[in-house]
Short mmCIF file of C-alpha atoms in Angstrom, two decimals:
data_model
loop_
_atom_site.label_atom_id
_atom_site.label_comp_id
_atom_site.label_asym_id
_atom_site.label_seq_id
_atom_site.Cartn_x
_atom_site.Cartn_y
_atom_site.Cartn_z
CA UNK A 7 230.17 204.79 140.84
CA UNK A 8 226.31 204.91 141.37
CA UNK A 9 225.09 207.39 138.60
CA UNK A 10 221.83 209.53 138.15
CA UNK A 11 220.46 209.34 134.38
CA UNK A 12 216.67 209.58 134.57
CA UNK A 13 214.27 212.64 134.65
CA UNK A 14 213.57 214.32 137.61
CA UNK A 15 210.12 213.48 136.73
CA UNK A 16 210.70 210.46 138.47
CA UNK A 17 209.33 206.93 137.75
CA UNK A 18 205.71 206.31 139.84
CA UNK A 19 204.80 203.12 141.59
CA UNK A 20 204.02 200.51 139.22
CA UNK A 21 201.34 199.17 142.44
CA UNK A 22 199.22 200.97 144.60
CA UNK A 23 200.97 203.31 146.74
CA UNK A 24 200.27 204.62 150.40
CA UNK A 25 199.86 208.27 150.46
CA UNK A 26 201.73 208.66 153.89
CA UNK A 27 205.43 209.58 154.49
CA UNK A 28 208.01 207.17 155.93
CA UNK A 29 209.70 207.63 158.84
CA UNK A 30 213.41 208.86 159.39
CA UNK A 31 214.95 206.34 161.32
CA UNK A 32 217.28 208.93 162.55
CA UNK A 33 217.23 211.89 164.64
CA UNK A 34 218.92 215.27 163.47
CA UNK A 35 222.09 216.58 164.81
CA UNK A 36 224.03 219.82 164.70
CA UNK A 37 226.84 220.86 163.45
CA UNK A 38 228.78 223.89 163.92
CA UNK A 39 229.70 226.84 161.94
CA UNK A 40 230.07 226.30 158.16
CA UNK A 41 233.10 226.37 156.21
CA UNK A 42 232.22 229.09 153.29
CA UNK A 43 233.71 227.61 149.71
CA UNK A 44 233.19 229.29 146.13
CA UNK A 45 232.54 227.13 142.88
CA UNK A 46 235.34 227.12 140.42
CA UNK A 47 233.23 226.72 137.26
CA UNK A 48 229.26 225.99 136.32
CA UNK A 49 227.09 225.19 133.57
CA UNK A 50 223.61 224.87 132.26
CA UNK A 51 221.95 221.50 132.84
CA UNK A 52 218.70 220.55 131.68
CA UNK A 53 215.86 218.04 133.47
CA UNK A 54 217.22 215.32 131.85
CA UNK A 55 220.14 215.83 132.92
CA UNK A 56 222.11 217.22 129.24
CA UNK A 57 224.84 219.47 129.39
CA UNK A 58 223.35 222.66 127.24
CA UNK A 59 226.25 225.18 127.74
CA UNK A 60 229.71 225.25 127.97
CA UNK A 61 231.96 225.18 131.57
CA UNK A 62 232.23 228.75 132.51
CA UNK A 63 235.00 229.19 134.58
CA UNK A 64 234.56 231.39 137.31
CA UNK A 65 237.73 233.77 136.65
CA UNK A 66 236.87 234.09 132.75
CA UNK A 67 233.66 235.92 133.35
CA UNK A 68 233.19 238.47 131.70
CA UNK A 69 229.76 239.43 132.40
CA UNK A 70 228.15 242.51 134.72
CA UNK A 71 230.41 243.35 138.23
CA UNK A 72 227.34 243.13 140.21
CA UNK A 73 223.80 241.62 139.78
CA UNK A 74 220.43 243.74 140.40
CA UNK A 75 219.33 244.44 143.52
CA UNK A 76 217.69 241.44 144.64
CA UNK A 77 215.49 240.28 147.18
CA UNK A 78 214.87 236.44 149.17
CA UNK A 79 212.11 235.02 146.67
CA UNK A 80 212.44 232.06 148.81
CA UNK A 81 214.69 230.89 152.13
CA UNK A 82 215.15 227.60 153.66
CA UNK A 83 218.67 228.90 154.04
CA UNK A 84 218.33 232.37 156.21
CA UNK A 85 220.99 234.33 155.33
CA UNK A 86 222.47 237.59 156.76
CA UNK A 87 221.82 239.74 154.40
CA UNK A 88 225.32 240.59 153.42
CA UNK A 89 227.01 239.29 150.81
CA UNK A 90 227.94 237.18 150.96
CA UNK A 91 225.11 235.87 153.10
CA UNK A 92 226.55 234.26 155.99
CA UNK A 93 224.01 231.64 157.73
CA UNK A 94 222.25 233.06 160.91
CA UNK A 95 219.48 232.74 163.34
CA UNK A 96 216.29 234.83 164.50
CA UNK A 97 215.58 236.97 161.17
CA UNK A 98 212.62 236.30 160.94
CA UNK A 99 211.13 236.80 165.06
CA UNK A 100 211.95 233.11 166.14
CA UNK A 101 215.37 232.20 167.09
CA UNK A 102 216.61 228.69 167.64
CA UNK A 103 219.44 229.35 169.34
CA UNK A 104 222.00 227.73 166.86
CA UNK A 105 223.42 230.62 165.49
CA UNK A 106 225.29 229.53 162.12
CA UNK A 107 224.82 226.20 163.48
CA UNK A 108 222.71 223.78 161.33
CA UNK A 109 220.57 220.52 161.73
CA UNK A 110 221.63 216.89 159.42
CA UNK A 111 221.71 212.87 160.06
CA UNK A 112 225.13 212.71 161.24
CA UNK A 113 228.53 212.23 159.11
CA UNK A 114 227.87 209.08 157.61
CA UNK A 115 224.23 209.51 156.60
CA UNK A 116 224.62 209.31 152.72
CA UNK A 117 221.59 211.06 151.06
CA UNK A 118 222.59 212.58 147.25
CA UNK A 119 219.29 213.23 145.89
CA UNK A 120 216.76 215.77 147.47
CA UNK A 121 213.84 216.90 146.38
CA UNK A 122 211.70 219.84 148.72
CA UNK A 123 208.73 221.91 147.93
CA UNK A 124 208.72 225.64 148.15
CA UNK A 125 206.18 228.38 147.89
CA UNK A 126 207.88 231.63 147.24
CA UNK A 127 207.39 234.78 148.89
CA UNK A 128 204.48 237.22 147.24
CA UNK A 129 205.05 239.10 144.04
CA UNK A 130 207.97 236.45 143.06
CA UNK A 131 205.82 234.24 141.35
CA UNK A 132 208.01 233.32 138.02
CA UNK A 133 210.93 235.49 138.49
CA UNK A 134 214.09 234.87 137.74
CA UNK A 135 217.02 233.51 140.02
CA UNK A 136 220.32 234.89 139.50
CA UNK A 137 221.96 233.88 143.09
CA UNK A 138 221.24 230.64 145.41
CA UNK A 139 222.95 229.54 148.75
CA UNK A 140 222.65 226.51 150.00
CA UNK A 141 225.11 224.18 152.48
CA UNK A 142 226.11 220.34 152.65
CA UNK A 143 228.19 217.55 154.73
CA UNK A 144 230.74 216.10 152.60
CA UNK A 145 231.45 212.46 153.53
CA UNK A 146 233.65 211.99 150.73
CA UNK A 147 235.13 208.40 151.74
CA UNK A 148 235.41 209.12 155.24
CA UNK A 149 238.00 211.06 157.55
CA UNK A 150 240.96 211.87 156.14
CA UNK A 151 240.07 211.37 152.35
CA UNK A 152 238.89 213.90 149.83
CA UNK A 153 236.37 213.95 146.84
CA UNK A 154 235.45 215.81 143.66
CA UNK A 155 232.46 218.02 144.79
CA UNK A 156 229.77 218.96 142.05
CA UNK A 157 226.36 219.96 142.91
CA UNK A 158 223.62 220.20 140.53
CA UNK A 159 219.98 222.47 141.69
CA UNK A 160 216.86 222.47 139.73
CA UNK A 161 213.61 223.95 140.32
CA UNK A 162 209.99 222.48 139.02
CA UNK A 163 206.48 223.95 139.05
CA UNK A 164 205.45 220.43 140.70
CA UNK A 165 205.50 219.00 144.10
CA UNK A 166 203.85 215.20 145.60
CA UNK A 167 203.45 215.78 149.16
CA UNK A 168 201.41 212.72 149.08
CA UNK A 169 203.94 210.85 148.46
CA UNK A 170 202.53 208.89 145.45
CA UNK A 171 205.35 210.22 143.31
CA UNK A 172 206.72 211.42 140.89
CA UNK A 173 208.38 214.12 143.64
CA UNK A 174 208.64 216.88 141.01
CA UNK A 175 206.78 217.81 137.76
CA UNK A 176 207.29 220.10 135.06
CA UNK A 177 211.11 220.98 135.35
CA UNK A 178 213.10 223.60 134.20
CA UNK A 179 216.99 223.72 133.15
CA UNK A 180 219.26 224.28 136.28
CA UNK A 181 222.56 224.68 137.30
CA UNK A 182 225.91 222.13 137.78
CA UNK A 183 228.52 223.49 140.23
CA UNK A 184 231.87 222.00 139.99
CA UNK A 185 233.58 222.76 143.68
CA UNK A 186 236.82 221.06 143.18
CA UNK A 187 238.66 218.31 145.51
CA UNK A 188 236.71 218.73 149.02
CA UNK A 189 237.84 216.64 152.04
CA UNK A 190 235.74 214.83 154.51
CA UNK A 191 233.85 217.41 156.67
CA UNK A 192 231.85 220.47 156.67
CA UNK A 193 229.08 221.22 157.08
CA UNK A 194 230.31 223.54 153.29
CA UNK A 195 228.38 226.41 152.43
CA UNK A 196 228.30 228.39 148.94
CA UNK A 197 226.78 231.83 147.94
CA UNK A 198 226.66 232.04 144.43
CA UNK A 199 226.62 235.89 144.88
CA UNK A 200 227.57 237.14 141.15
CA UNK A 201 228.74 234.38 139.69
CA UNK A 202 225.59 234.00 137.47
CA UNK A 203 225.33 237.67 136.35
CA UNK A 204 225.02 237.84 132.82
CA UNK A 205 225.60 234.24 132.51
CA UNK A 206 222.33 233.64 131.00
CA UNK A 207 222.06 231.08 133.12
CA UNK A 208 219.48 231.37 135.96
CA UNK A 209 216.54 229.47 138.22
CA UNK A 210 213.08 229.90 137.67
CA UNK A 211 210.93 229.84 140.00
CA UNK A 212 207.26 228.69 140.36
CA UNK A 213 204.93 229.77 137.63
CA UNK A 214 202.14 230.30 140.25
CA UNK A 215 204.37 230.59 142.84
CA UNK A 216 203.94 226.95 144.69
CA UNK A 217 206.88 224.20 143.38
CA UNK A 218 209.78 222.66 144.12
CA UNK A 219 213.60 222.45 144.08
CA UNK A 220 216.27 219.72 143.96
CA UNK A 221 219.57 219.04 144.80
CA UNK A 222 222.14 216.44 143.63
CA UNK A 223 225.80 215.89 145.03
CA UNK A 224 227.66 214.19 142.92
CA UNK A 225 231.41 213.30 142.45
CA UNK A 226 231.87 213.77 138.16
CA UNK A 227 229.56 214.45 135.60
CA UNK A 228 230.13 213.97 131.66
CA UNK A 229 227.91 216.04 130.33
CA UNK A 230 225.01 213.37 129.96
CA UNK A 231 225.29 211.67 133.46
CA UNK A 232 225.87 212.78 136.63
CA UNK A 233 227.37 210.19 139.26
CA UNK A 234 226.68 210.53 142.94
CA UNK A 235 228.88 211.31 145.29
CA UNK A 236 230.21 208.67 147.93
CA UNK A 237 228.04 209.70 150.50
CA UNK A 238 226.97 213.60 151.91
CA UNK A 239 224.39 214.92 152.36
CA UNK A 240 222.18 218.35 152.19
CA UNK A 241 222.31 220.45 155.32
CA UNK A 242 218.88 220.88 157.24
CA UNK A 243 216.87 224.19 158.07
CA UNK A 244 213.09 225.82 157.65
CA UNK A 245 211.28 228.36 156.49
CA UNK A 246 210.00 229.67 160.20
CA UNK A 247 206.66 231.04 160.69
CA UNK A 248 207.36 234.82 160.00
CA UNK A 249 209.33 234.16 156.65
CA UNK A 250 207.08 235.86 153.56
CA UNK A 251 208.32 231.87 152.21
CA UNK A 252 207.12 228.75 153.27
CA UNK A 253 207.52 224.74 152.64
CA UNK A 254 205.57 221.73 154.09
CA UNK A 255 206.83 219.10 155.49
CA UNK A 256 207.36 216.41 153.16
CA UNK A 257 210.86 215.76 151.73
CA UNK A 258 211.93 213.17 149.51
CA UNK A 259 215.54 211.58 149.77
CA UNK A 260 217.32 209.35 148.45
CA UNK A 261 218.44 206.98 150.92
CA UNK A 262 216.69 203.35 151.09
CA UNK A 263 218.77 202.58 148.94
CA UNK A 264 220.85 205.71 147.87
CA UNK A 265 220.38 204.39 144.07
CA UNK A 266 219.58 207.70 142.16
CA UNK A 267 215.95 207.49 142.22
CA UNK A 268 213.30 207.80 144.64
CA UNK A 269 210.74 205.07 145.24
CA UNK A 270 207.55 205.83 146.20
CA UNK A 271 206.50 205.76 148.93
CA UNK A 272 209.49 204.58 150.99
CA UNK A 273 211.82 207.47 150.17
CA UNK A 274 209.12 210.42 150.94
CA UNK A 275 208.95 211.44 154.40
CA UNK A 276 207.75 214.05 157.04
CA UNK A 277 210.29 216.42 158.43
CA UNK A 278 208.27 217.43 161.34
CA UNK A 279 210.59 216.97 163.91
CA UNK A 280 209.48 219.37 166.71
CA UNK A 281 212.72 220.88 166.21
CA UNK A 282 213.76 224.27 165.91
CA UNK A 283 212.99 225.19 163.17
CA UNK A 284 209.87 223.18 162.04
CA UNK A 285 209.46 221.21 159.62
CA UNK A 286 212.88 221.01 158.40
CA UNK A 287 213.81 220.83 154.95
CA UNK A 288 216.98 221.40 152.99
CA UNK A 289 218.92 224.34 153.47
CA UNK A 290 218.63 226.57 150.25
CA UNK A 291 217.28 230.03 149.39
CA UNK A 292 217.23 231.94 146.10
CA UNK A 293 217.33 235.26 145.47
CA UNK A 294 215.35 237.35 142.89
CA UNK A 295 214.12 240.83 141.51
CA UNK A 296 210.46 241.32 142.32
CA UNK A 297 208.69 240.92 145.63
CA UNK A 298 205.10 242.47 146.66
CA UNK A 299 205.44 246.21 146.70
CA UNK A 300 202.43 246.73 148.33
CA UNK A 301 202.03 243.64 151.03
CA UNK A 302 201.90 245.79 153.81
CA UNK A 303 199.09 247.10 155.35
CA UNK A 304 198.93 250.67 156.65
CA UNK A 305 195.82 252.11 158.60
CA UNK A 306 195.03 255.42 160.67
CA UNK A 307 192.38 255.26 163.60
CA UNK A 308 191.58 258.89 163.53
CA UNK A 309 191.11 261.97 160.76
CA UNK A 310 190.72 265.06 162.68
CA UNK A 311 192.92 267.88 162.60
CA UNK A 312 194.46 268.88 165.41
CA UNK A 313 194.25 265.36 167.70
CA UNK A 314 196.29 262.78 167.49
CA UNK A 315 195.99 260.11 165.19
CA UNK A 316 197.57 256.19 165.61
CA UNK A 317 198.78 254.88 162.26
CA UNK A 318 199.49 251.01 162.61
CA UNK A 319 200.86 248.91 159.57
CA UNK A 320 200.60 245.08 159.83
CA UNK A 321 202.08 242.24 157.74
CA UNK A 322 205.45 242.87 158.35
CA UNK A 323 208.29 240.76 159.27
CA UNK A 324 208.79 240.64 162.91
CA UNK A 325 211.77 242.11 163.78
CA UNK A 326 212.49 243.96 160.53
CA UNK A 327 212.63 247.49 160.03
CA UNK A 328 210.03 249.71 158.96
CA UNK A 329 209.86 253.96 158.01
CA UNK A 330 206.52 256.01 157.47
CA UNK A 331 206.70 259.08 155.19
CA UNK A 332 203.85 261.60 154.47
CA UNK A 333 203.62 263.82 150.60
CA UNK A 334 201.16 266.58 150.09
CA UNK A 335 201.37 265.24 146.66
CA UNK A 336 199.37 262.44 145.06
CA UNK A 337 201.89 259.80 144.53
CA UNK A 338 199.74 258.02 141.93
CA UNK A 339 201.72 255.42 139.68
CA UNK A 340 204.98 256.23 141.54
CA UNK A 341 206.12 253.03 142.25
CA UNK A 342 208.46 252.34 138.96
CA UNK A 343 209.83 255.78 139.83
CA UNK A 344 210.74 254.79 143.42
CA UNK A 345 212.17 251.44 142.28
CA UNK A 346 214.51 252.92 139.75
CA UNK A 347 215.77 255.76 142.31
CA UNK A 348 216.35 253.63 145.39
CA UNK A 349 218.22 251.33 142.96
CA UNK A 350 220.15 253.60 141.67
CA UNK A 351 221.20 255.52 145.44
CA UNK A 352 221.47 251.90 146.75
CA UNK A 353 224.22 251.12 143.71
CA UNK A 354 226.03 254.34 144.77
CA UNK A 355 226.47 253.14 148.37
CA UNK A 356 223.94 254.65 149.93
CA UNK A 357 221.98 253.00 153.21
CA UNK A 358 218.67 251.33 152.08
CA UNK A 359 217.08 254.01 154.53
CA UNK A 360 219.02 256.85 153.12
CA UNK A 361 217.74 255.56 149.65
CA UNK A 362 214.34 255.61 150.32
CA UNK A 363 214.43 259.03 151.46
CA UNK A 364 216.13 259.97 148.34
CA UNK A 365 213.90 257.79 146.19
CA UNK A 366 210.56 259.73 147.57
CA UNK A 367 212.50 263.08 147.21
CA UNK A 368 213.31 262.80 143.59
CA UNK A 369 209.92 261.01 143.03
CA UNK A 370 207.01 263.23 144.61
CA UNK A 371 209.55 266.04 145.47
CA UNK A 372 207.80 266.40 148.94
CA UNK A 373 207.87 263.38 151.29
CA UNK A 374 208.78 263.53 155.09
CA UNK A 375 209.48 260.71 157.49
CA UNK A 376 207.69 260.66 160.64
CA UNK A 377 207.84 257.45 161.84
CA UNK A 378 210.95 254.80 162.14
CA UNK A 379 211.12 251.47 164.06
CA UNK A 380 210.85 247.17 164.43
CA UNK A 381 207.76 245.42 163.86
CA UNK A 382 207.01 243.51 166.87
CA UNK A 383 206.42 239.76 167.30
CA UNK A 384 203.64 239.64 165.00
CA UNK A 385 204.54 241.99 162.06
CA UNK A 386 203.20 244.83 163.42
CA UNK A 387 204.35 248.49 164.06
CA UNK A 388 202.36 251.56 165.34
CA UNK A 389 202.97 255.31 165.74
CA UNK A 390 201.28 258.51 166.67
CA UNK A 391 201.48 261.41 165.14
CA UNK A 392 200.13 265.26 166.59
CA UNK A 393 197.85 265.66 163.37
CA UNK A 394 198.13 269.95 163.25
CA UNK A 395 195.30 272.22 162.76
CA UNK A 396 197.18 273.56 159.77
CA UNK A 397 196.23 270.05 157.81
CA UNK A 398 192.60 270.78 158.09
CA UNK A 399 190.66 270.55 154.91
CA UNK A 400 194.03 268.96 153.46
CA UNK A 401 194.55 265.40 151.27
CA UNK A 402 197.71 263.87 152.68
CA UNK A 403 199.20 260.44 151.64
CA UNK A 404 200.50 258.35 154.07
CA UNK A 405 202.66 255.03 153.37
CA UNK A 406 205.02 252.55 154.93
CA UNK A 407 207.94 250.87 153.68
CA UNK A 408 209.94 248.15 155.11
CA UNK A 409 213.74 246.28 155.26
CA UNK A 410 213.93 242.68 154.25
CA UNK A 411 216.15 239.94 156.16
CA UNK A 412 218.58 240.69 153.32
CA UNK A 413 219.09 244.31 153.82
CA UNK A 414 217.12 245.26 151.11
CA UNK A 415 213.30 247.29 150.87
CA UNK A 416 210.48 244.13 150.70
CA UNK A 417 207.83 245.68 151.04
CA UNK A 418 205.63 249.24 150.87
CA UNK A 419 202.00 249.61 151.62
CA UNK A 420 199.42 251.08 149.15
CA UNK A 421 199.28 254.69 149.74
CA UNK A 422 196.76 256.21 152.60
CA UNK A 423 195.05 259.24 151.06
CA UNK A 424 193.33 260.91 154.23
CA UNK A 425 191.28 264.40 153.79
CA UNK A 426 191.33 265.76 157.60
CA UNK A 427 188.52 267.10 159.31
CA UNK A 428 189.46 270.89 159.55
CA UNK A 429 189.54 271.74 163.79
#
């Protein structure tokens, strides 16, 4: 068995090294719809690869029955925002046309060792990841034989896109997945969901927001060594152009030779395929609380009572949902209060647009909707409103929230406080 046993810092050219990616000498393929599986037991794994907890097995948790409402901190994955989060297409405006479908090398492409960039999405910067998806072809030995199935995933605040190496730099701890006996096939997907709930074992993402993440398959692991697998590989997917993440599109993989390291710079390439989606990159996504509260921008064209007045709100996600709501009251430093009251209607059931309208009740005790739709192609959404004569000489505060890919609020806007011209 090949076996990984060195940093993820990985070792850097010892010569002068080209600053250009290689070239895949292959072109991607799809495969069909995904065959969901569920890990049977995880651990805490640090960057060099040490055991530092023990196995939890998945049916002796005893933690929390249900993590925090969370939001995508990052998606190369593109879930449907149930849970769990079933791979789709066209959540975020662009829509390949592959449905659960998914781009990799073919079956007998053997790369073990990944290693992608990511930027997460605004107001994530350093939070805390409790659930990850991500999907795989498992070559095992070939058709009609079966393999132990253990996946370790790390994240770093460090990423060489030049391809000088070392791929990642200053690492945190991650997570080991043991799957079980898988046979040949796939491509496998997992959602974590709440198996890491009060675990105290987690992902952290970027510091400032910009790093990377890596993923290992491997067949055993003895708590200072983890061997590679026979031969799988990480499924491929993007983050598209209206997803609050993003990645580049250099990738390093393990694969000339598959030997548990990656050599610089003939194992760093460009996933620019002019493919849908592009670049590719490998299919993962993490989920966290936080996200920008106010990355939305709402705006009003005209402040005279008694005309109408267009209210437009850009930097949306095309597609998503969005709500307007007016309060007579200064909402001031509201926000907390909204958080904690749509979390708690949201735990009791409740619809995430039923929740904000409950949320804004309890919270400024006078707030009315009067606007609800999609954000078009480019993230934007306008209404207008019959401003009455009645709001003359009035303050009113205007503000927008919006749904997420995952089902869940993303985003508000800052409030609007408008003073209308009496008629």
């Amino acid at each position: 068995m090949r076996n990984v046993h060195v940093s993820l810092a990985l070792a850097t050219c010892a010569i002068a090294c080209s600053a250009f990616a290689g070239e895949k000498n292959l072109t991607p393929v799809t495969a069909d719809q995904g065959i969901q599986v569920t890990a049977k037991r995880f651990a805490r794994i640090a960057p060099d690869f040490k055991q530092t907890s023990p196995w939890m097995e998945v049916g002796d948790l005893q933690g929390p029955s249900a993590c925090p409402p969370t939001a995508l901190a990052f998606d190369c994955f593109e879930p449907d925002g149930a849970m769990p989060g079933f791979p789709t297409d066209g959540l975020y405006g662009l829509d390949c046309g592959l449905g659960t479908g998914r781009w990799y090398f073919g079956s007998s492409y053997c790369n073990m060792f990944t290693v992608n960039d990511m930027t997460v999405a605004p107001g994530f910067e350093g939070a805390m990841s409790e659930r990850m998806e991500t999907g795989w072809w498992w070559f095992a030995g070939g058709p009609g034989t079966s393999e132990q199935c253990l996946i370790a995933v790390f994240t770093a605040d460090g990423f060489d896109d030049t391809c000088a190496g070392p791929p990642s730099t200053s690492g945190y701890s991650g997570v080991i997945f043991d799957f079980g006996v898988l046979p040949y096939g796939g491509y496998y997907w997992t959602d974590t969901e709440d198996l890491l709930c009060g675990s105290g074992l987690f992902f952290q993402m970027p510091m400032d927001g910009s790093g990377s993440y890596t993923s290992i398959l491997a067949n055993d692991f003895n708590g200072n060594t983890i061997f590679l697998a026979t031969c799988g590989q990480t499924m491929l997917w993007g983050t598209k152009p209206g997803n609050p993440s993003q990645q580049g599109p250099i990738q390093w993989d393990d694969d000339n030779p598959s030997d548990g390291t990656h050599t610089a710079p003939d194992e760093c390439y460009d996933y620019a395929f002019a493919l849908c989606p592009d670049p590719l990159g490998a299919m993962m996504c993490f989920y966290a609380e936080g996200g920008s509260v106010d990355c939305l921008d709402l705006s009003i064209d005209n402040e005279f009572a008694g005309t109408p007045s267009t209210f437009t709100v850009t930097g949306g996600t095309p597609n998503a949902q969005v709500a307007l709501y007016y309060t007579l009251i200064d909402p001031g430093d509201v926000l907390d209060c909204l958080a904690e009251e749509y979390r708690r209607c949201r735990d009791g059931g409740g619809s995430w647009l039923k929740c904000i309208g409950v949320a804004i009740a309890n919270c400024t005790k006078r707030a009315v909707q009067y606007a609800r739709g999609t954000f078009d192609s480019t993230g934007t959404f306008q209404d207008t409103l019959a401003v009455p004569c009645a709001a003359g000489d009035k303050t009113v505060w205007f503000f927008g929230v919006s749904q997420g890919p995952d089902g869940e609020v993303d985003c508000y806007s800052d409030a609007l406080e408008v003073t209308f011209a009496p008629c």
